[in-house]
XYZ file of N, CA and C in Angstrom:
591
model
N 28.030 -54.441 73.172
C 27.021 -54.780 74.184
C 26.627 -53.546 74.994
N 27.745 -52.815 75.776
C 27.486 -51.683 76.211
C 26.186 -50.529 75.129
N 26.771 -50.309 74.097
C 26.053 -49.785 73.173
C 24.122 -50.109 72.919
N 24.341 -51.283 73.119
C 23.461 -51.960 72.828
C 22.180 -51.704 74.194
N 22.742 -52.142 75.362
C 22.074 -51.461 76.427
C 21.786 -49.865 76.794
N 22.787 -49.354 76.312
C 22.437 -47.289 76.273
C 21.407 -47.130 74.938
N 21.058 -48.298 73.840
C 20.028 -47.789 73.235
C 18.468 -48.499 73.637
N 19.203 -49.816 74.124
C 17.773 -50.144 75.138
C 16.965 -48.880 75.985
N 17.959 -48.432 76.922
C 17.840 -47.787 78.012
C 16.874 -46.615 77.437
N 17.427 -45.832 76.334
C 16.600 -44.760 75.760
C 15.752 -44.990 75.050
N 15.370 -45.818 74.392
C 14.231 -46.700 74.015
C 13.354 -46.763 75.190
N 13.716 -47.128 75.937
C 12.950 -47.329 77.298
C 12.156 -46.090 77.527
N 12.684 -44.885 77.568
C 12.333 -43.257 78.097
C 11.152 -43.019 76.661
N 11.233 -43.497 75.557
C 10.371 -43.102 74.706
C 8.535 -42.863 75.215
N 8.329 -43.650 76.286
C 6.753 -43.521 76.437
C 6.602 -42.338 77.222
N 7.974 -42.232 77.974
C 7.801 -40.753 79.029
C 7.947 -39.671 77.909
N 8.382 -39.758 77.228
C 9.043 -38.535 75.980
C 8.152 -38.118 75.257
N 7.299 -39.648 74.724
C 5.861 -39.363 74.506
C 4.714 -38.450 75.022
N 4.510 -38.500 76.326
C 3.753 -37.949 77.366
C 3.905 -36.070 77.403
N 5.065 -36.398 77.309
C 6.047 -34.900 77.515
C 5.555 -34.066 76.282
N 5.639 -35.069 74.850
C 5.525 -34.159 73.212
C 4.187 -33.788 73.630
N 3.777 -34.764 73.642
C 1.823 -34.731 73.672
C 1.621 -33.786 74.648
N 1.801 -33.252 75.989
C 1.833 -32.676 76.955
C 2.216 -31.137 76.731
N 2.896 -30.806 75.827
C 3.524 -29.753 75.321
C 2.783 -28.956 74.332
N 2.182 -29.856 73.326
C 1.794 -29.266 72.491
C -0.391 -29.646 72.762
N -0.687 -29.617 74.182
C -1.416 -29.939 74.919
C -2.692 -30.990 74.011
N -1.954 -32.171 73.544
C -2.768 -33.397 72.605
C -2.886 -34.739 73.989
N -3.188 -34.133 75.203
C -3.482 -35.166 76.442
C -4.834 -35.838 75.968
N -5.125 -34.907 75.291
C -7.050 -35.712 75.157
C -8.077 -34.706 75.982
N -9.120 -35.291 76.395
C -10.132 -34.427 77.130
C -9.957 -34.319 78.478
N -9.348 -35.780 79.061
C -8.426 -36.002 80.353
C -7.125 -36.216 80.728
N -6.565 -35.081 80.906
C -5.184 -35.345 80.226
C -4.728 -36.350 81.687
N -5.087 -36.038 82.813
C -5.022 -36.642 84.184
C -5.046 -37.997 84.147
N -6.214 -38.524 83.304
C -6.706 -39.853 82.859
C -5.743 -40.701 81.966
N -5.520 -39.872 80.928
C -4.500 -40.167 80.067
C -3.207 -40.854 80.432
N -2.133 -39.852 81.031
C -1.177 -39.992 81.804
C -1.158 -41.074 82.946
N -2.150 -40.860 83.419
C -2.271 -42.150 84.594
C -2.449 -43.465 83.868
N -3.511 -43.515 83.168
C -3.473 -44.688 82.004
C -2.319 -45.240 81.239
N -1.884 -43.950 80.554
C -0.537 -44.239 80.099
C 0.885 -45.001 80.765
N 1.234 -44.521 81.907
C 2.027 -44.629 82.627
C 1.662 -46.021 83.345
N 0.312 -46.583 83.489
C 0.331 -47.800 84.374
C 0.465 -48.667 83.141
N -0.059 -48.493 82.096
C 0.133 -49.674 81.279
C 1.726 -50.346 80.809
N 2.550 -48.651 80.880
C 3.871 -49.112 80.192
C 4.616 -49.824 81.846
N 4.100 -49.553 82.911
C 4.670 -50.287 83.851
C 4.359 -51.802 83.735
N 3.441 -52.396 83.424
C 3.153 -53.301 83.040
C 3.518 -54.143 81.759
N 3.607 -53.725 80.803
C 5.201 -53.893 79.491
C 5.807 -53.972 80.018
N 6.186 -53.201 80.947
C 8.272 -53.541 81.891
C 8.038 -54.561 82.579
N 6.964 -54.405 83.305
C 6.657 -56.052 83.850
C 6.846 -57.197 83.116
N 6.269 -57.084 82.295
C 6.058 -58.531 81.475
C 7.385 -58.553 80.462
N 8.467 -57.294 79.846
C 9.510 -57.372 79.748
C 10.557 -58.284 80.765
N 10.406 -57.604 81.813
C 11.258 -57.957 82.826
C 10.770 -59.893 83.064
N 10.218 -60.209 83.851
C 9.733 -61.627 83.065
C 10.124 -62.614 82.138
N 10.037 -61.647 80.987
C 10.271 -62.541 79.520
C 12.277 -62.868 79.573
N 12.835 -62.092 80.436
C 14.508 -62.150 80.205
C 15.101 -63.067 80.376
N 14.371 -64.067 81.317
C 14.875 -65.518 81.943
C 14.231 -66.619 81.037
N 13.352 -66.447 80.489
C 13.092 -67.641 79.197
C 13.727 -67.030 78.016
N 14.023 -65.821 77.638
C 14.814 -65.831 76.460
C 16.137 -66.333 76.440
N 16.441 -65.996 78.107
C 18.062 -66.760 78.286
C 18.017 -68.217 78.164
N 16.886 -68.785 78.577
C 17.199 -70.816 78.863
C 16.870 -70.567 77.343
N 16.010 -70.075 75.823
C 15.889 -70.210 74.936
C 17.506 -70.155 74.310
N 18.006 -69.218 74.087
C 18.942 -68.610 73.670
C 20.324 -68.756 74.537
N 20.232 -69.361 75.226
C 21.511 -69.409 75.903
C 22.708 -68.120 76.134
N 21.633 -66.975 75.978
C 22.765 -65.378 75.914
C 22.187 -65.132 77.206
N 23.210 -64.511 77.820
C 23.016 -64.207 78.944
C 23.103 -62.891 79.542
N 23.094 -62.004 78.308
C 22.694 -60.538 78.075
C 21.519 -60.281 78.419
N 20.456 -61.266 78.347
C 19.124 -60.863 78.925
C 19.144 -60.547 80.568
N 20.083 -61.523 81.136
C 19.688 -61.167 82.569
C 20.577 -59.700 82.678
N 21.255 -59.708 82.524
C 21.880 -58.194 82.127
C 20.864 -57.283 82.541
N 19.996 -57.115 81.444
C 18.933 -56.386 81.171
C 17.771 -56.610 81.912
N 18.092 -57.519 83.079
C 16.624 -57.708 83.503
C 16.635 -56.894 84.339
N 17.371 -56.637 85.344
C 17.816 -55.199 86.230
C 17.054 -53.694 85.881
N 17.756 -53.790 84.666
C 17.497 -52.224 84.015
C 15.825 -51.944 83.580
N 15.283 -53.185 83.245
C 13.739 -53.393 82.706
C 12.969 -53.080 83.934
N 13.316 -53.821 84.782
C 12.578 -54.286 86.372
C 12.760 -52.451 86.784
N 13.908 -51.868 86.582
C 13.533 -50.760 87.467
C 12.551 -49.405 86.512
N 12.619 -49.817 85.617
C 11.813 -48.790 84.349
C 9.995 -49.275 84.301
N 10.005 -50.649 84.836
C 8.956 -51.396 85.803
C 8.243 -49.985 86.807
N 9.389 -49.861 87.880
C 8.978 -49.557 88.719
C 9.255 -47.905 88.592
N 9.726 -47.664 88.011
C 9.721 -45.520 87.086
C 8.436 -45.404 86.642
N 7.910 -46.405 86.279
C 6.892 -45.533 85.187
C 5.803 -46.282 86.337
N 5.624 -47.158 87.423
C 4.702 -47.193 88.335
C 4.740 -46.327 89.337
N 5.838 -45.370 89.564
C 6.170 -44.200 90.348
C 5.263 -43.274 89.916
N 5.768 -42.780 88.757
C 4.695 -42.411 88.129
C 3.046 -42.410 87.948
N 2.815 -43.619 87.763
C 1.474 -44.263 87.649
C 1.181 -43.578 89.072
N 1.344 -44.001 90.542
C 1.575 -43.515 91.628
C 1.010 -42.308 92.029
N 2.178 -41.240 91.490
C 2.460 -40.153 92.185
C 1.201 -39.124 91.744
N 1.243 -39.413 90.304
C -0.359 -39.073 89.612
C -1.399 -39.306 90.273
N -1.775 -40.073 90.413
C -3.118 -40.708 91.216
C -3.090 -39.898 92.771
N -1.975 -39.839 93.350
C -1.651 -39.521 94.841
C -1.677 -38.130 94.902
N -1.431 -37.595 93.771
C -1.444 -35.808 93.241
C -2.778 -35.412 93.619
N -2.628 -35.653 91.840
C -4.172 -35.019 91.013
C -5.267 -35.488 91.558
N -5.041 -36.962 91.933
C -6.511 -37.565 92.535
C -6.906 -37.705 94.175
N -5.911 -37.607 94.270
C -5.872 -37.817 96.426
C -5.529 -36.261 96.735
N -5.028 -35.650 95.972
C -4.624 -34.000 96.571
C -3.406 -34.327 97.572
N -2.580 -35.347 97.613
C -1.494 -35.821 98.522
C -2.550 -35.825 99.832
N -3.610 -36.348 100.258
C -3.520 -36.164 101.154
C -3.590 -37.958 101.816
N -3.053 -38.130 102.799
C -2.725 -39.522 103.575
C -3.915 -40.371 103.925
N -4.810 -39.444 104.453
C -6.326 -40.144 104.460
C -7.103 -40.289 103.277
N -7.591 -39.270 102.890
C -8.479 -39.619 101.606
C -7.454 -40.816 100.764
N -6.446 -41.002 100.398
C -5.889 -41.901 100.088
C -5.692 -42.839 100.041
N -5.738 -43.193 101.597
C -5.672 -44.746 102.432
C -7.379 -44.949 102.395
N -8.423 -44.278 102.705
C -9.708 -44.456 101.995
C -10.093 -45.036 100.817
N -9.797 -44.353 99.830
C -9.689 -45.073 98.423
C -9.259 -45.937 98.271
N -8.068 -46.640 98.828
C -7.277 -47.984 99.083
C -8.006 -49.104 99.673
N -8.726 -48.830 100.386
C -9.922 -49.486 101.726
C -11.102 -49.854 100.792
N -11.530 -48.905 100.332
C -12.428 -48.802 99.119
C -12.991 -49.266 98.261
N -11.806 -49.396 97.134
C -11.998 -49.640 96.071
C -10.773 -50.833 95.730
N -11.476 -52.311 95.275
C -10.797 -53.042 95.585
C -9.997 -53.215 94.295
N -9.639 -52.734 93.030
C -8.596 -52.377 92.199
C -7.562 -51.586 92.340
N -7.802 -50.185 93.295
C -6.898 -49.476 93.587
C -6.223 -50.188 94.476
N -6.991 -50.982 95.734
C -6.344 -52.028 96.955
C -4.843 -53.101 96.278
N -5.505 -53.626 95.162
C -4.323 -54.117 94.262
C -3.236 -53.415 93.414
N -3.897 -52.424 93.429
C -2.621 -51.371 92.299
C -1.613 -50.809 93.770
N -2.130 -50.334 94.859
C -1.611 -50.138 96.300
C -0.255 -51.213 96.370
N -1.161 -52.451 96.481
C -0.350 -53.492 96.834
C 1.107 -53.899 95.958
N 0.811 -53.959 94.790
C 1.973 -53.931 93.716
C 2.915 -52.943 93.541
N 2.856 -51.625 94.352
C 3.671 -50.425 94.018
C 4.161 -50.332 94.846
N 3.688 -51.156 96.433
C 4.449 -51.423 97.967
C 5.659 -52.050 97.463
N 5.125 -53.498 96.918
C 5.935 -54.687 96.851
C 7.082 -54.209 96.079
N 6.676 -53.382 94.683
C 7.653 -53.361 94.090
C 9.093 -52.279 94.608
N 8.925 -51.973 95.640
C 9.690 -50.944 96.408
C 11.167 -51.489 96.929
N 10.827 -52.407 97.669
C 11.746 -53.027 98.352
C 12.592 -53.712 96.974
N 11.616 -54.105 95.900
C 12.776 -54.596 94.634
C 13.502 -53.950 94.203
N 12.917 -52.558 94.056
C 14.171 -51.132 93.443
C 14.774 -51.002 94.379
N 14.873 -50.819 95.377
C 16.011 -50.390 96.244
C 16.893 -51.142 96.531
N 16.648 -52.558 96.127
C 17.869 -54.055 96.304
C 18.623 -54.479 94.876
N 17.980 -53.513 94.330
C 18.510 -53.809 92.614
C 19.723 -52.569 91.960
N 20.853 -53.290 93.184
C 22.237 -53.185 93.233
C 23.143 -54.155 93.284
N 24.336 -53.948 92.807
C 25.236 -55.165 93.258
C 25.798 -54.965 94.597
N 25.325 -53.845 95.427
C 25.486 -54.373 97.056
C 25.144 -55.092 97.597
N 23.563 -54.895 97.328
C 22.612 -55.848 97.798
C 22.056 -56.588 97.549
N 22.702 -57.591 96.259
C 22.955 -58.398 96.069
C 24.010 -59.205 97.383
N 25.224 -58.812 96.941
C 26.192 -59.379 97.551
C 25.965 -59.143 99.298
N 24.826 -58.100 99.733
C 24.939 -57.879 101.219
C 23.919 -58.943 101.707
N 22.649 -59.188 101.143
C 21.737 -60.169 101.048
C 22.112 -61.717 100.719
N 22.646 -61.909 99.693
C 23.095 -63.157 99.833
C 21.846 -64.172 98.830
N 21.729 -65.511 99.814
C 20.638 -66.154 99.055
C 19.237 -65.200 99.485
N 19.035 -64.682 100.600
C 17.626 -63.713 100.802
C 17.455 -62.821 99.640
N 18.625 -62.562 98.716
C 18.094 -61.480 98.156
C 17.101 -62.161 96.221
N 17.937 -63.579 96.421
C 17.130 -64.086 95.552
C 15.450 -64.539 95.790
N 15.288 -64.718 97.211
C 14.157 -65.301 97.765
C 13.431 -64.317 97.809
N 13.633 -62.441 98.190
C 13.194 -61.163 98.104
C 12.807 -60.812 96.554
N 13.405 -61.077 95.444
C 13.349 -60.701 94.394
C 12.070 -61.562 93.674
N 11.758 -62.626 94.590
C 11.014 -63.633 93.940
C 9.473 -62.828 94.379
N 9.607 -62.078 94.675
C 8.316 -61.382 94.686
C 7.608 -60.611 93.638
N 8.258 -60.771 92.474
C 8.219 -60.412 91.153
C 6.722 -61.072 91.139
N 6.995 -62.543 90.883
C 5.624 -63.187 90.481
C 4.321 -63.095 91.538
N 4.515 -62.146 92.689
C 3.349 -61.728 93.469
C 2.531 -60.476 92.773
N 3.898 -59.954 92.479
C 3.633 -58.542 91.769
C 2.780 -58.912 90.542
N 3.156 -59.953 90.011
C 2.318 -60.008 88.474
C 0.997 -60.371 88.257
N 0.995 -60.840 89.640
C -1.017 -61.480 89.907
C -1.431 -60.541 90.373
N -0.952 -59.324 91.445
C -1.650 -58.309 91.938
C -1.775 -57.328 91.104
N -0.666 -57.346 89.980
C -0.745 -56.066 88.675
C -1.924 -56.315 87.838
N -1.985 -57.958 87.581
C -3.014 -58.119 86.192
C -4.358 -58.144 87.245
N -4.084 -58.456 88.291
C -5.292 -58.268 89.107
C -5.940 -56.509 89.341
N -5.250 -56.086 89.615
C -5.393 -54.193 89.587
C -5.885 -53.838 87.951
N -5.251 -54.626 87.642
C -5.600 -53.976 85.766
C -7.401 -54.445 85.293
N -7.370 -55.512 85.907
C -8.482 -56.345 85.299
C -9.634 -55.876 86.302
N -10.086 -55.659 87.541
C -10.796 -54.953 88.093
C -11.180 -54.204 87.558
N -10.339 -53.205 87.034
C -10.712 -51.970 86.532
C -11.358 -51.525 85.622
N -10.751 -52.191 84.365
C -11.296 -52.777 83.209
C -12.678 -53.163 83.403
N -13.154 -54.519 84.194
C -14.281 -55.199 84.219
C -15.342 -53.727 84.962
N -14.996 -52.690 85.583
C -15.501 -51.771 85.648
C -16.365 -51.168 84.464
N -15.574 -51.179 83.557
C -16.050 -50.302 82.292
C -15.864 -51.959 80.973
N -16.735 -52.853 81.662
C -17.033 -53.957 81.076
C -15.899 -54.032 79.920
N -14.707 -53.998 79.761
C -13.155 -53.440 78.564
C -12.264 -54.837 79.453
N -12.760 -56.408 78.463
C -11.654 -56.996 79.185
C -10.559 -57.511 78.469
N -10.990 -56.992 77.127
C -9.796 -57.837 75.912
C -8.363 -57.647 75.834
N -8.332 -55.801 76.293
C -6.604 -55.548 76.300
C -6.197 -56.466 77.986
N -7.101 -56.533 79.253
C -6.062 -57.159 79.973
C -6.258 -58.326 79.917
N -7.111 -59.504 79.040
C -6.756 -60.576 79.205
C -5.409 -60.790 78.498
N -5.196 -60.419 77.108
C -4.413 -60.380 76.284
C -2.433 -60.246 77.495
N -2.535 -59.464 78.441
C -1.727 -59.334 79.114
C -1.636 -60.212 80.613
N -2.972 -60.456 80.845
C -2.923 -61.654 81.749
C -2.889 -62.981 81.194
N -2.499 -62.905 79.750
C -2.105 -64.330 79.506
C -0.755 -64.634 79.177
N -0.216 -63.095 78.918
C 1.356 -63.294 78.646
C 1.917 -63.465 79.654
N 1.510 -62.773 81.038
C 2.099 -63.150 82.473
C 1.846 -64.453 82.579
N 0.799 -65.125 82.246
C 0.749 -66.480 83.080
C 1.448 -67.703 82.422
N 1.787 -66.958 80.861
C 2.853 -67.797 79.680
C 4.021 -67.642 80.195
N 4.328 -66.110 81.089
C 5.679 -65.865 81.496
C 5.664 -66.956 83.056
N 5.017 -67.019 83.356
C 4.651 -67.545 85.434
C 5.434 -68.912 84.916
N 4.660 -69.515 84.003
C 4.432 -71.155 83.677
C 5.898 -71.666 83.178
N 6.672 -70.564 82.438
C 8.102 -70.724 81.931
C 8.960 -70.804 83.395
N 8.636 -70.788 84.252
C 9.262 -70.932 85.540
C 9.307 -72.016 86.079
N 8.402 -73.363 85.304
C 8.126 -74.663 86.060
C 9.420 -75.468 85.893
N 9.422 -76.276 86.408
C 11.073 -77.040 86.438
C 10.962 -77.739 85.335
N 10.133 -78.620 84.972
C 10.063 -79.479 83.588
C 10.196 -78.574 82.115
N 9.234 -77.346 82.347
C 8.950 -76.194 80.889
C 10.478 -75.669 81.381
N 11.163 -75.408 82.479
C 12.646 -74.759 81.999
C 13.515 -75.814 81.507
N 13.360 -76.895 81.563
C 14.156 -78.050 80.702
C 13.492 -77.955 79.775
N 12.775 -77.649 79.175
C 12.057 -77.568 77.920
C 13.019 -77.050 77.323
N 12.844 -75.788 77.469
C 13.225 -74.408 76.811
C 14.899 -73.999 76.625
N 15.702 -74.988 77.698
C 16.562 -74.834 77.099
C 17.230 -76.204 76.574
N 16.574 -76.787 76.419
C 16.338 -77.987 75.240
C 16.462 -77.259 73.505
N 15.963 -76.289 73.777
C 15.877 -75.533 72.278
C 17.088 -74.852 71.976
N 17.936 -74.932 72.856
C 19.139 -74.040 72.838
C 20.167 -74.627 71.896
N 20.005 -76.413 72.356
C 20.958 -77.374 72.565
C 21.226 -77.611 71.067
């Protein structure tokens, strides 16, 4: 099992590793800025909808290795939206605090991509077994902000998109979130692990 999670884990680093080959041997494209930022928000969004999928594979499957892994997904979630982030806040804001918070005010896709990279903050930094155990039941009620995150993500994604009239890759992903949302209902989780039985 251990094993099994250290090849998850590096599996995981493959899209950054990606970035890095391509980056090296300078195959970014015409925008490499564009690229990378693109790149990096989409695979945050895979970890999203990874992270998600761990609690219906468990009521499916009755292994409980997924929640294991939901930890480690959720924060590779929020690595590669750091990323997504720090890019945009770089290359595109010049770090600076105003022009930044402007663009945020602005432009009402970035307002949602803003909002999802707040939220998801307070989740990485509680996604310990301290704070777990220091939080208590709050920290399950804190964590449940996952599914805020997933309407403001496919919401940030799909703005953007409908920008450059391109809506097929995020419906395709705003329907796996809302397949993942719906696996949360009390009747569909007796469903599902009905299939176990």
């Amino acid at each position: 099992m251990k094993y099994l999670k250290s090849a998850l884990f590096l599996t995981s680093l493959l899209p950054l590793g990606r970035l890095i080959w391509l980056g090296s041997y300078d195959d970014l494209g015409a925008n490499p800025i564009e690229f990378i930022t693109r790149s990096t928000g989409t695979w945050a969004l895979v970890f999203l909808c990874i992270t998600l999928a761990m609690t219906p594979m468990r009521l499916i499957t009755g292994w409980s290795a997924w929640i294991q892994w939901r930890r480690m997904f959720g924060l590779f979630c929020f690595f590669y939206a750091c990323i997504h982030f720090s890019i945009w806040f770089w290359l595109d804001q010049n770090l600076d605090l105003q022009t930044m918070w402007a663009d945020v005010l602005k432009r009402p896709f970035i307002t949602m991509g803003f909002v999802s990279f707040v939220l998801l903050i307070p989740l990485a930094i509680t996604s310990n077994n301290w704070a777990v155990r220091s939080l208590g039941r709050r920290w399950s009620l804190l964590h449940k902000l996952v599914y805020v995150i997933a309407c403001t993500a496919v919401i940030h994604y799909w703005w953007h998109k409908a920008g450059k009239n391109d809506l097929q890759t995020v419906s395709i992903y705003g329907s796996i979130i809302l397949l993942l949302l719906l696996c949360r209902l009390p009747w569909l989780r007796v469903r599902l692990q009905k299939i176990n039985l």
